[in-house]
Each structure stands twice: as structure tokens, then as C-alpha cells.
Short mmCIF file of C-alpha atoms in Angstrom, two decimals:
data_model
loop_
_atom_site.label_atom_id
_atom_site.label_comp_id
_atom_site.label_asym_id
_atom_site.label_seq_id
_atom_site.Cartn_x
_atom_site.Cartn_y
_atom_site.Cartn_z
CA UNK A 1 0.00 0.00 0.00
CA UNK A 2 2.22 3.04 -1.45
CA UNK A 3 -0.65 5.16 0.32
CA UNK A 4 0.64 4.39 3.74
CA UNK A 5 4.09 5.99 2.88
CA UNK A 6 3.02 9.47 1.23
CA UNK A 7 0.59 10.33 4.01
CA UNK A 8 3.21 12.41 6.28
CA UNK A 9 1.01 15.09 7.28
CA UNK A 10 -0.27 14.79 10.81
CA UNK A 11 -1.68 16.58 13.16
CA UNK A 12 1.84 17.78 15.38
CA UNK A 13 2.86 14.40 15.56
CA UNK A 14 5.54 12.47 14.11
CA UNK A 15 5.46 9.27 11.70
CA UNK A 16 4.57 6.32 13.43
CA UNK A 17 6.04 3.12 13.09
CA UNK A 18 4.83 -0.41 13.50
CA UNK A 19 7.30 -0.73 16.35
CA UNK A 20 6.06 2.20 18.02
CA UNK A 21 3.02 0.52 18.22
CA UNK A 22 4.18 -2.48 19.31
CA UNK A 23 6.09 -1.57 21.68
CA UNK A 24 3.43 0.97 23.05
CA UNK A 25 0.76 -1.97 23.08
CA UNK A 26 3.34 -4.20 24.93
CA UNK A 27 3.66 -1.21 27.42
CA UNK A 28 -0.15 -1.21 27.80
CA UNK A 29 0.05 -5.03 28.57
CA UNK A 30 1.63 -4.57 31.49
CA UNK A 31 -0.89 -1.91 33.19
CA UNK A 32 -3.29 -4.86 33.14
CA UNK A 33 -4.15 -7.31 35.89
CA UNK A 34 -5.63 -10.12 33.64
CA UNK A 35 -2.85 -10.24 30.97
CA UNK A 36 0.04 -9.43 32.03
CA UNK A 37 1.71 -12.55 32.67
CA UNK A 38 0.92 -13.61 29.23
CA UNK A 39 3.79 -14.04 27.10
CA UNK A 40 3.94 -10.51 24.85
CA UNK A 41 3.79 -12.80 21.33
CA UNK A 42 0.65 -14.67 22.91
CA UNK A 43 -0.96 -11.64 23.01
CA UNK A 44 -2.47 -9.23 20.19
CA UNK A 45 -2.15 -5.61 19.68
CA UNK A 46 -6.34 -6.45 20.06
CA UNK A 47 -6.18 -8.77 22.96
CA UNK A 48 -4.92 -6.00 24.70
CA UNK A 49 -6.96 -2.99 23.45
CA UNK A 50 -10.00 -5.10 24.47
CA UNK A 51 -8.40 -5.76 27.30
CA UNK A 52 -7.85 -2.23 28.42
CA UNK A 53 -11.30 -1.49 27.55
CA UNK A 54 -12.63 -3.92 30.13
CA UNK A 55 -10.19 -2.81 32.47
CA UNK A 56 -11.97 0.54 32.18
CA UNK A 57 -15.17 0.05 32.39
CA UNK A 58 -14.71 -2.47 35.21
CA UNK A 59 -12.89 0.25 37.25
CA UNK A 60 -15.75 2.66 36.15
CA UNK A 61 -18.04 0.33 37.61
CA UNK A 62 -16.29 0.51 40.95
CA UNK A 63 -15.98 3.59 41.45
CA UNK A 64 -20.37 3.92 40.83
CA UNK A 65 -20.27 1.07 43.52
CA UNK A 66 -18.35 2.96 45.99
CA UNK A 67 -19.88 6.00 44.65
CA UNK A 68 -23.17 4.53 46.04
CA UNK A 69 -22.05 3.41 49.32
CA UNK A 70 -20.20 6.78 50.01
CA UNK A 71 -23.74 8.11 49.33
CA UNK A 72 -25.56 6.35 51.81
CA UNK A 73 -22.79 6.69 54.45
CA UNK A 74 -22.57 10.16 54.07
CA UNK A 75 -26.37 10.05 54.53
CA UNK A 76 -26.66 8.01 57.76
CA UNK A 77 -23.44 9.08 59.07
CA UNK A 78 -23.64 12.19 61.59
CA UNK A 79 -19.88 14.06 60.60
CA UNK A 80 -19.77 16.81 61.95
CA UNK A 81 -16.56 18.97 60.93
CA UNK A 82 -15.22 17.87 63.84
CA UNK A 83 -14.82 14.01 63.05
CA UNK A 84 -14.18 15.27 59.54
CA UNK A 85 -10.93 16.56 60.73
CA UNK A 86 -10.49 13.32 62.61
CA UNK A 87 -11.00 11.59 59.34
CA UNK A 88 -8.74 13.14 57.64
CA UNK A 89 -5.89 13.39 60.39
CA UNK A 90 -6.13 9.33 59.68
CA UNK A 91 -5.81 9.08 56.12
CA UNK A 92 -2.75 11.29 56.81
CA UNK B 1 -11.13 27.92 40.69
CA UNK B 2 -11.56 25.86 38.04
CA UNK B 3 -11.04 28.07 35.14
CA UNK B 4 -7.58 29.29 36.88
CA UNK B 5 -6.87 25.22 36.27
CA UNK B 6 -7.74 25.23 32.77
CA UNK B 7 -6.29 29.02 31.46
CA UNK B 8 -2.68 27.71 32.71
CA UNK B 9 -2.78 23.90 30.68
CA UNK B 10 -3.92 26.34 27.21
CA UNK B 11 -1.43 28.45 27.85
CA UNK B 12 1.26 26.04 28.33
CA UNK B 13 0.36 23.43 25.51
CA UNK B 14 0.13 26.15 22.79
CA UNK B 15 3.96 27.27 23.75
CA UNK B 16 5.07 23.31 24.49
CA UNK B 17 3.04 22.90 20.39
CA UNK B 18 5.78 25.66 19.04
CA UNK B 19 8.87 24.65 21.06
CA UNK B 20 11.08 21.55 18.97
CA UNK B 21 8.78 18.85 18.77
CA UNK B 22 12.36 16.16 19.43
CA UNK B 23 12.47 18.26 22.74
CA UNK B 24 8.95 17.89 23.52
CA UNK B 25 8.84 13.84 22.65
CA UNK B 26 11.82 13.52 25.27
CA UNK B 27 10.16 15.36 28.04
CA UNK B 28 7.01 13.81 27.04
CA UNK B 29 8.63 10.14 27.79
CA UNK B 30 10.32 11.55 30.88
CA UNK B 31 6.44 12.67 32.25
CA UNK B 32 5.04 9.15 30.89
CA UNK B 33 7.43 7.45 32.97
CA UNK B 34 7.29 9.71 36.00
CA UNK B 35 3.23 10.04 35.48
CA UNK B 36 2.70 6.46 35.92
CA UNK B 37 4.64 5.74 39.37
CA UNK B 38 3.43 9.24 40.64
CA UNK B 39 -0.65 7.80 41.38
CA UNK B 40 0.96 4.98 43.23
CA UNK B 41 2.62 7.00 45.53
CA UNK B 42 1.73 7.56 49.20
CA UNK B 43 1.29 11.45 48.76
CA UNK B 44 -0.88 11.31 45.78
CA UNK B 45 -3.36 9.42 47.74
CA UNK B 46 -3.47 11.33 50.19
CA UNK B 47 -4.00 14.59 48.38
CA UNK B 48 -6.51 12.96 46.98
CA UNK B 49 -8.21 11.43 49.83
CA UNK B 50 -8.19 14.95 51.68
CA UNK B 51 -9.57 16.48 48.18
CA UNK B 52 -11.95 13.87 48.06
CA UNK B 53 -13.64 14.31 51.69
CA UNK B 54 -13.77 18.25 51.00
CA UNK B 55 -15.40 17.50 48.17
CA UNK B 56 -18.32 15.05 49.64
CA UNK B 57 -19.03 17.51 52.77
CA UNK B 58 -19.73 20.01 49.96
CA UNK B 59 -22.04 17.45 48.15
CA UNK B 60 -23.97 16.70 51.48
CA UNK B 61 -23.65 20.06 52.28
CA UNK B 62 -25.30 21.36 49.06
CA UNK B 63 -27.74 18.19 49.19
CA UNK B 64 -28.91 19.07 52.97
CA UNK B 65 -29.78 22.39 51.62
CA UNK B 66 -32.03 20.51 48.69
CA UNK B 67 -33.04 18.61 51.35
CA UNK B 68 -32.31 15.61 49.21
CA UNK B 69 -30.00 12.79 49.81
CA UNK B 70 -27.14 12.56 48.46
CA UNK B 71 -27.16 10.11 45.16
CA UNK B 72 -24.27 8.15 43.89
CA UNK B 73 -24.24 10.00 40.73
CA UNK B 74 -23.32 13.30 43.08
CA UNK B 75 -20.42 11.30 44.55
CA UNK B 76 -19.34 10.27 41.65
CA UNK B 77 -19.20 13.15 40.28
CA UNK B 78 -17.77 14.98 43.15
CA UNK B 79 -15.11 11.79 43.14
CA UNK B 80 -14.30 12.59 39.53
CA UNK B 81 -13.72 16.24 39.71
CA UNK B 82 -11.52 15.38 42.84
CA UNK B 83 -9.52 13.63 40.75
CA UNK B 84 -8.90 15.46 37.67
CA UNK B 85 -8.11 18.58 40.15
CA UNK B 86 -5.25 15.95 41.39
CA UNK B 87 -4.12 15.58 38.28
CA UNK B 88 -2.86 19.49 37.74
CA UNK B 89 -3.84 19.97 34.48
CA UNK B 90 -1.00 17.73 33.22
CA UNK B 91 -3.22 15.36 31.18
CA UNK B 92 -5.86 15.47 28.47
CA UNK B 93 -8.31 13.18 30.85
CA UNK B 94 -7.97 15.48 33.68
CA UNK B 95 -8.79 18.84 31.87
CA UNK B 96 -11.92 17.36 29.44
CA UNK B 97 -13.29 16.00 33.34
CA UNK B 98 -13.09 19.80 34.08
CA UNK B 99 -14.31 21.42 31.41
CA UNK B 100 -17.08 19.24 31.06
CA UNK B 101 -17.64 20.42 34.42
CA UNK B 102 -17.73 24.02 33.05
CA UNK B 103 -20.13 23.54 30.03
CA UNK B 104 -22.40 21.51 31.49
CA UNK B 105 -23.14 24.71 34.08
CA UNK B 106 -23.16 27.19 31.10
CA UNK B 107 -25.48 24.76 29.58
CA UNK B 108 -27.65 23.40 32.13
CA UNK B 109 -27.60 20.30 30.23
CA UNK B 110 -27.89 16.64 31.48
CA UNK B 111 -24.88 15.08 29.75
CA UNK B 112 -24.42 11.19 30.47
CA UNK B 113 -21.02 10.50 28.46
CA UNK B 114 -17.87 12.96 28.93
CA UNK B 115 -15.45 13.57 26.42
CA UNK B 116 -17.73 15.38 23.70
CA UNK B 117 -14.84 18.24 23.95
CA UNK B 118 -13.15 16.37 21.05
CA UNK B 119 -15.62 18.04 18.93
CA UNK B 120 -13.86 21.38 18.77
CA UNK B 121 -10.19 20.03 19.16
CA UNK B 122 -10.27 18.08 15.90
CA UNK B 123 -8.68 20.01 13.42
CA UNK B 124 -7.96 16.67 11.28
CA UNK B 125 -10.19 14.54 12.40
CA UNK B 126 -8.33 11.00 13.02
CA UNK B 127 -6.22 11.44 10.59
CA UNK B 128 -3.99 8.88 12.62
CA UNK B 129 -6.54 7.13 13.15
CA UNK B 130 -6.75 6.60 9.19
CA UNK B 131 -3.03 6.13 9.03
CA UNK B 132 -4.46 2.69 11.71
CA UNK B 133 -7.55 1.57 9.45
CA UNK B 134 -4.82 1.61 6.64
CA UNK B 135 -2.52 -0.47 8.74
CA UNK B 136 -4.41 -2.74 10.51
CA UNK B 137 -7.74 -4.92 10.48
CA UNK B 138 -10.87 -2.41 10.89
CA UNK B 139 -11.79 -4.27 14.03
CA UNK B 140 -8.59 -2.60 15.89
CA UNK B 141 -9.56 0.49 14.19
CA UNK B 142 -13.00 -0.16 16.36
CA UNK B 143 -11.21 -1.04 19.45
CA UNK B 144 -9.16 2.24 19.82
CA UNK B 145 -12.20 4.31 19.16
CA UNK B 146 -14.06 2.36 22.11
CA UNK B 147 -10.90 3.16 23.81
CA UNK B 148 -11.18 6.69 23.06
CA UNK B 149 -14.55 7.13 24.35
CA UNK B 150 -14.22 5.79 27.23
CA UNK B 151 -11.26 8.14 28.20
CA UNK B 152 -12.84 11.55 28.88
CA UNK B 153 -11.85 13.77 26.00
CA UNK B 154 -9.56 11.58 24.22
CA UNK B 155 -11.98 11.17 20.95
CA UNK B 156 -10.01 12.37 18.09
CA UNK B 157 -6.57 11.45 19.34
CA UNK B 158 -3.79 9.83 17.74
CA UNK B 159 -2.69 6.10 18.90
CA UNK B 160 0.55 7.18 20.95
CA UNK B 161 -1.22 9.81 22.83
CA UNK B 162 -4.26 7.95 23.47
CA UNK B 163 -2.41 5.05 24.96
CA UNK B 164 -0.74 7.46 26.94
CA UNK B 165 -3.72 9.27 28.25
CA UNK B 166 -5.37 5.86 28.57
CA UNK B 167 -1.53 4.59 30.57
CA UNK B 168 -2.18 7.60 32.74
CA UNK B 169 -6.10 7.23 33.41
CA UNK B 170 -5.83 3.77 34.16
CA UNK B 171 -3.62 4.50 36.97
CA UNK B 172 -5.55 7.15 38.33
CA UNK B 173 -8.75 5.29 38.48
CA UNK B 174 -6.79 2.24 40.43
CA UNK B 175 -5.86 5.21 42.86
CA UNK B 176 -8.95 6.24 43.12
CA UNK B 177 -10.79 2.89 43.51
CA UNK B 178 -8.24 2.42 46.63
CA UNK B 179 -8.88 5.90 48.30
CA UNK B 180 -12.60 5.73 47.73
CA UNK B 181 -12.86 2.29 48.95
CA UNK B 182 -10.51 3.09 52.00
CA UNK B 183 -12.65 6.46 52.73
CA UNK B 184 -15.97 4.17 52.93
CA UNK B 185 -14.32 1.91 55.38
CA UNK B 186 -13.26 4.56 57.44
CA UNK B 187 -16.74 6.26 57.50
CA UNK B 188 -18.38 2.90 58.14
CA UNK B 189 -16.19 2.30 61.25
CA UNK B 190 -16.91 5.98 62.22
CA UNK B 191 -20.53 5.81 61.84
CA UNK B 192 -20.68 1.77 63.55
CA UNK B 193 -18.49 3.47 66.78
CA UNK B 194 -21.32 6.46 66.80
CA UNK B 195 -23.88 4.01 66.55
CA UNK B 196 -22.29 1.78 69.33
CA UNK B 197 -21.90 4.80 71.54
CA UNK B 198 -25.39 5.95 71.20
CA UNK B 199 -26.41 2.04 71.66
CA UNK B 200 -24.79 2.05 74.68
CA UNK B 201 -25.98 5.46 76.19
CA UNK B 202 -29.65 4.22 75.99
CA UNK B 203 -29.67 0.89 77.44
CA UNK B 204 -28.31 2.77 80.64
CA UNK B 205 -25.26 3.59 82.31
CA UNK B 206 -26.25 0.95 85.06
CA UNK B 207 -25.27 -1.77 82.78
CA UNK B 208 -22.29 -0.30 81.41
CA UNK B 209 -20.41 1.10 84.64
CA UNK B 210 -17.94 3.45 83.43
CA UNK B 211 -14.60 2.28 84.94
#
């Protein structure tokens, strides 16, 4: 595909190569609890793009989970300012 | 507050955009790798965590005042903002998260997805993103746009910088998924020892003899 070669002009970045890639996706392989113990060759450049989608949304989904829970806490539980500040001596 | 946080990033990314663009790939690796080990550390968390609580004694505050409970979208919210402001500007993520913020007051529009700045940023449109479809099978094509959507305001980027941005969200969520999930245990032991105490004043101080 001669196409691939003439199209230089981009957007303020550089060309980028197939190892660039590769070695980016590799670099995204390790970020991830589920795969990255896998041998890198094992593993496709969309192995781990799906992969880092899940990852996402399952850390999205989380954080809604504890987004809930810190809801009704904050509801039921009195804080003053006081145990605020006693609160947040401890996560000191 | 906010807009103080966004006026410096503009500022700074249109003079990093004329400065050598070798110079600015070097730094940029130097932040990647610095970026990535700085939401593990201890002090990040707890910048966050202390941003965090601020930020849900304003939601309750706010939602006292409404007199209506606090809902999880609030925190969430709340828990997101918290986070980009921990961020300093530094990434794409962090600043679309508080924009978003921004518009959707000017707006007073119920948005449910974040990231629609990409709209106004795209002065070629995916043209790496082409550069991809021409490279590889059209169902990675598909994969980094899903990727791009799901990292706030990372729509129309190019691979490199969208695994970057995703590198650095990533990491931030984990941090925040500890904090938040830390914070809730803390307020559930607060609120059981209130509970206890309050137990324990009305079945009588005859029972419990003070010692």
C-alpha cells in the first residue's frame, strides 16, 4: 500500500512506526491485571486494546459502587466537621 | 477555581506545540514514565483522599440544603472532579473532566457521556486514526475508538497519545478505587463506633459502669 508511505502530514505528531506501536501496546500489557503474565507474542495488539477497555469500564463500575455506598454513608453518618478533621488526620 | 486550572494547561500546551517537537517527545517520555509511578505514591493518595472528603461535605452540604439525599451519581461526580483537580492539568483526561464540568453549568444540560470536547479540538479529524484503518484490520480500528470514548476527552486522538492518556487514566482510576474504597471503610467504622456509643448510652449507664 504506497498510500501508507506518502501520508506524512499529521496533526503535530511524528510518523509512526509499526514498532512504536508495538512496543506501546506491549507497554499497555503490562498496566493490566488479567494479561500481564501472558507471554507478549501470545498476546495481540487487540487482545490488549480489548483488554484495556474492560479494564476501564470495570474500574468505572467501581468507582459507581463505591460511589453509592459513600452516598448512603454520608447520609446516615452524623460528621460533623469535627470528626471530619479526625477523618482526615487518619488518612494522613 | 476551576477556570484558573484550565487558562494555565492552554497556555502552556500552545507554547510546548511551538517549542522543537524532538524536545517535547523527550520530556514527554520523561512525564510518561514519572506520570505512571506518581498515582501509586503515598502522597498522591493522600492529596486525593483529603480532596476527596472536602469534596463530599460540599455534596452533602449542598444536598442538605435541597433537602435531598445525596445520590451516587453526586459522589461520583464529586469523586471525579476530585480527581482530575489531582491531576494538575498535566493530562488530556484530567482537563476534558473539568471542562465538562464548566459547560455543562453554562449549559444546564444533562450530559451522560464525557469527552464530547473532542468536537472542537479536531482540526484533522483522526487522521492517525486513518493512518491505523490503513494499517491494521478495521476491528482494531473499532477497538481504539471504544478506547477513546471511554477516556474523557480523548476522541479524536492519535494512537501514541491515546495510549498514553489511557496509561495515565488507568492509573488514576486504580488510585482512586483504593482511596474511595478506603474512605468508605473509614466512614463505616466511624458511623458503627457512633452508633455503638449511642447504643450504649440508651440501654443505661447501670449496665455499662464506666470504669
Amino acid at each position: 500500500m504506497s498510500s501508507r508511505r506518502s501520508r506524512s502530514r499529521q496533526s503535530g505528531s511524528s510518523r509512526i512506526t509499526d514498532d512504536q506501536i508495538n512496543d506501546l501496546v506491549s507497554k499497555l500489557q503490562q498496566l493490566l491485571p488479567e494479561i500481564r503474565d501472558r507471554q507478549p507474542d501470545k498476546v495481540s495488539s487487540a487482545n490488549v486494546l480489548q483488554e484495556t477497555c474492560n479494564y476501564i469500564r470495570s474500574l468505572h463500575r467501581e468507582v459507581d459502587d463505591l460511589s453509592e455506598r459513600l452516598s448512603e454513608l454520608l447520609a446516615t453518618t452524623e460528621t460533623t466537621s469535627a470528626q471530619a478533621a479526625i477523618i482526615r488526620s487518619l488518612l494522613m | 477555581m476551576a477556570s484558573s486550572l484550565i487558562s494555565n494547561p492552554v497556555v502552556n500546551s500552545e507554547r510546548s506545540r511551538e517549542s522543537k517537537k524532538k524536545k517535547k517527545k523527550k520530556i514527554q517520555n520523561q512525564n510518561q514514565n514519572q506520570n505512571r509511578t506518581r498515582w501509586k505514591t503515598e502522597v498522591e493518595q493522600q492529596i486525593y483522599s483529603s480532596k476527596l472528603l472536602n469534596a463530599l461535605l460540599q455534596v452533602r452540604r449542598n444536598a442538605s440544603s435541597a433537602e435531598a439525599p445525596p445520590r451516587g451519581r453526586a459522589v461520583r461526580e464529586a469523586a471525579d472532579r476530585a480527581l482530575a483537580a489531582a491531576a494538575k492539568g498535566r493530562t488530556r483526561w484530567s482537563r476534558a473532566i473539568l471542562t465538562n464540568r464548566l459547560k455543562l453549568k453554562f449549559k444546564k444540560h444533562k450530559k451522560q457521556k464525557v469527552g464530547v470536547t473532542g468536537k472542537s479540538r479536531s482540526k484533522k479529524p483522526g487522521v492517525s486514526i486513518l493512518r491505523m484503518k490503513e494499517k491494521r484490520f478495521p476491528a482494531l480500528k473499532r477497538k481504539v475508538r471504544v478506547l477513546g470514548r471511554l477516556v474523557p476527552g480523548c476522541r479524536e486522538l492519535s494512537f501514541p497519545v491515546l495510549l498514553e492518556e489511557a496509561t495515565d487514566y488507568i492509573a488514576a482510576l486504580e488510585m482512586q478505587v483504593k482511596t474511595m474504597t478506603a474512605l468508605s471503610e473509614l466512614l463505616s467504622v466511624a458511623g458503627g463506633a457512633r452508633a455503638n456509643a449511642a447504643l450504649a448510652d440508651r440501654i443505661g449507664s447501670n449496665r455499662l459502669s464506666p470504669t
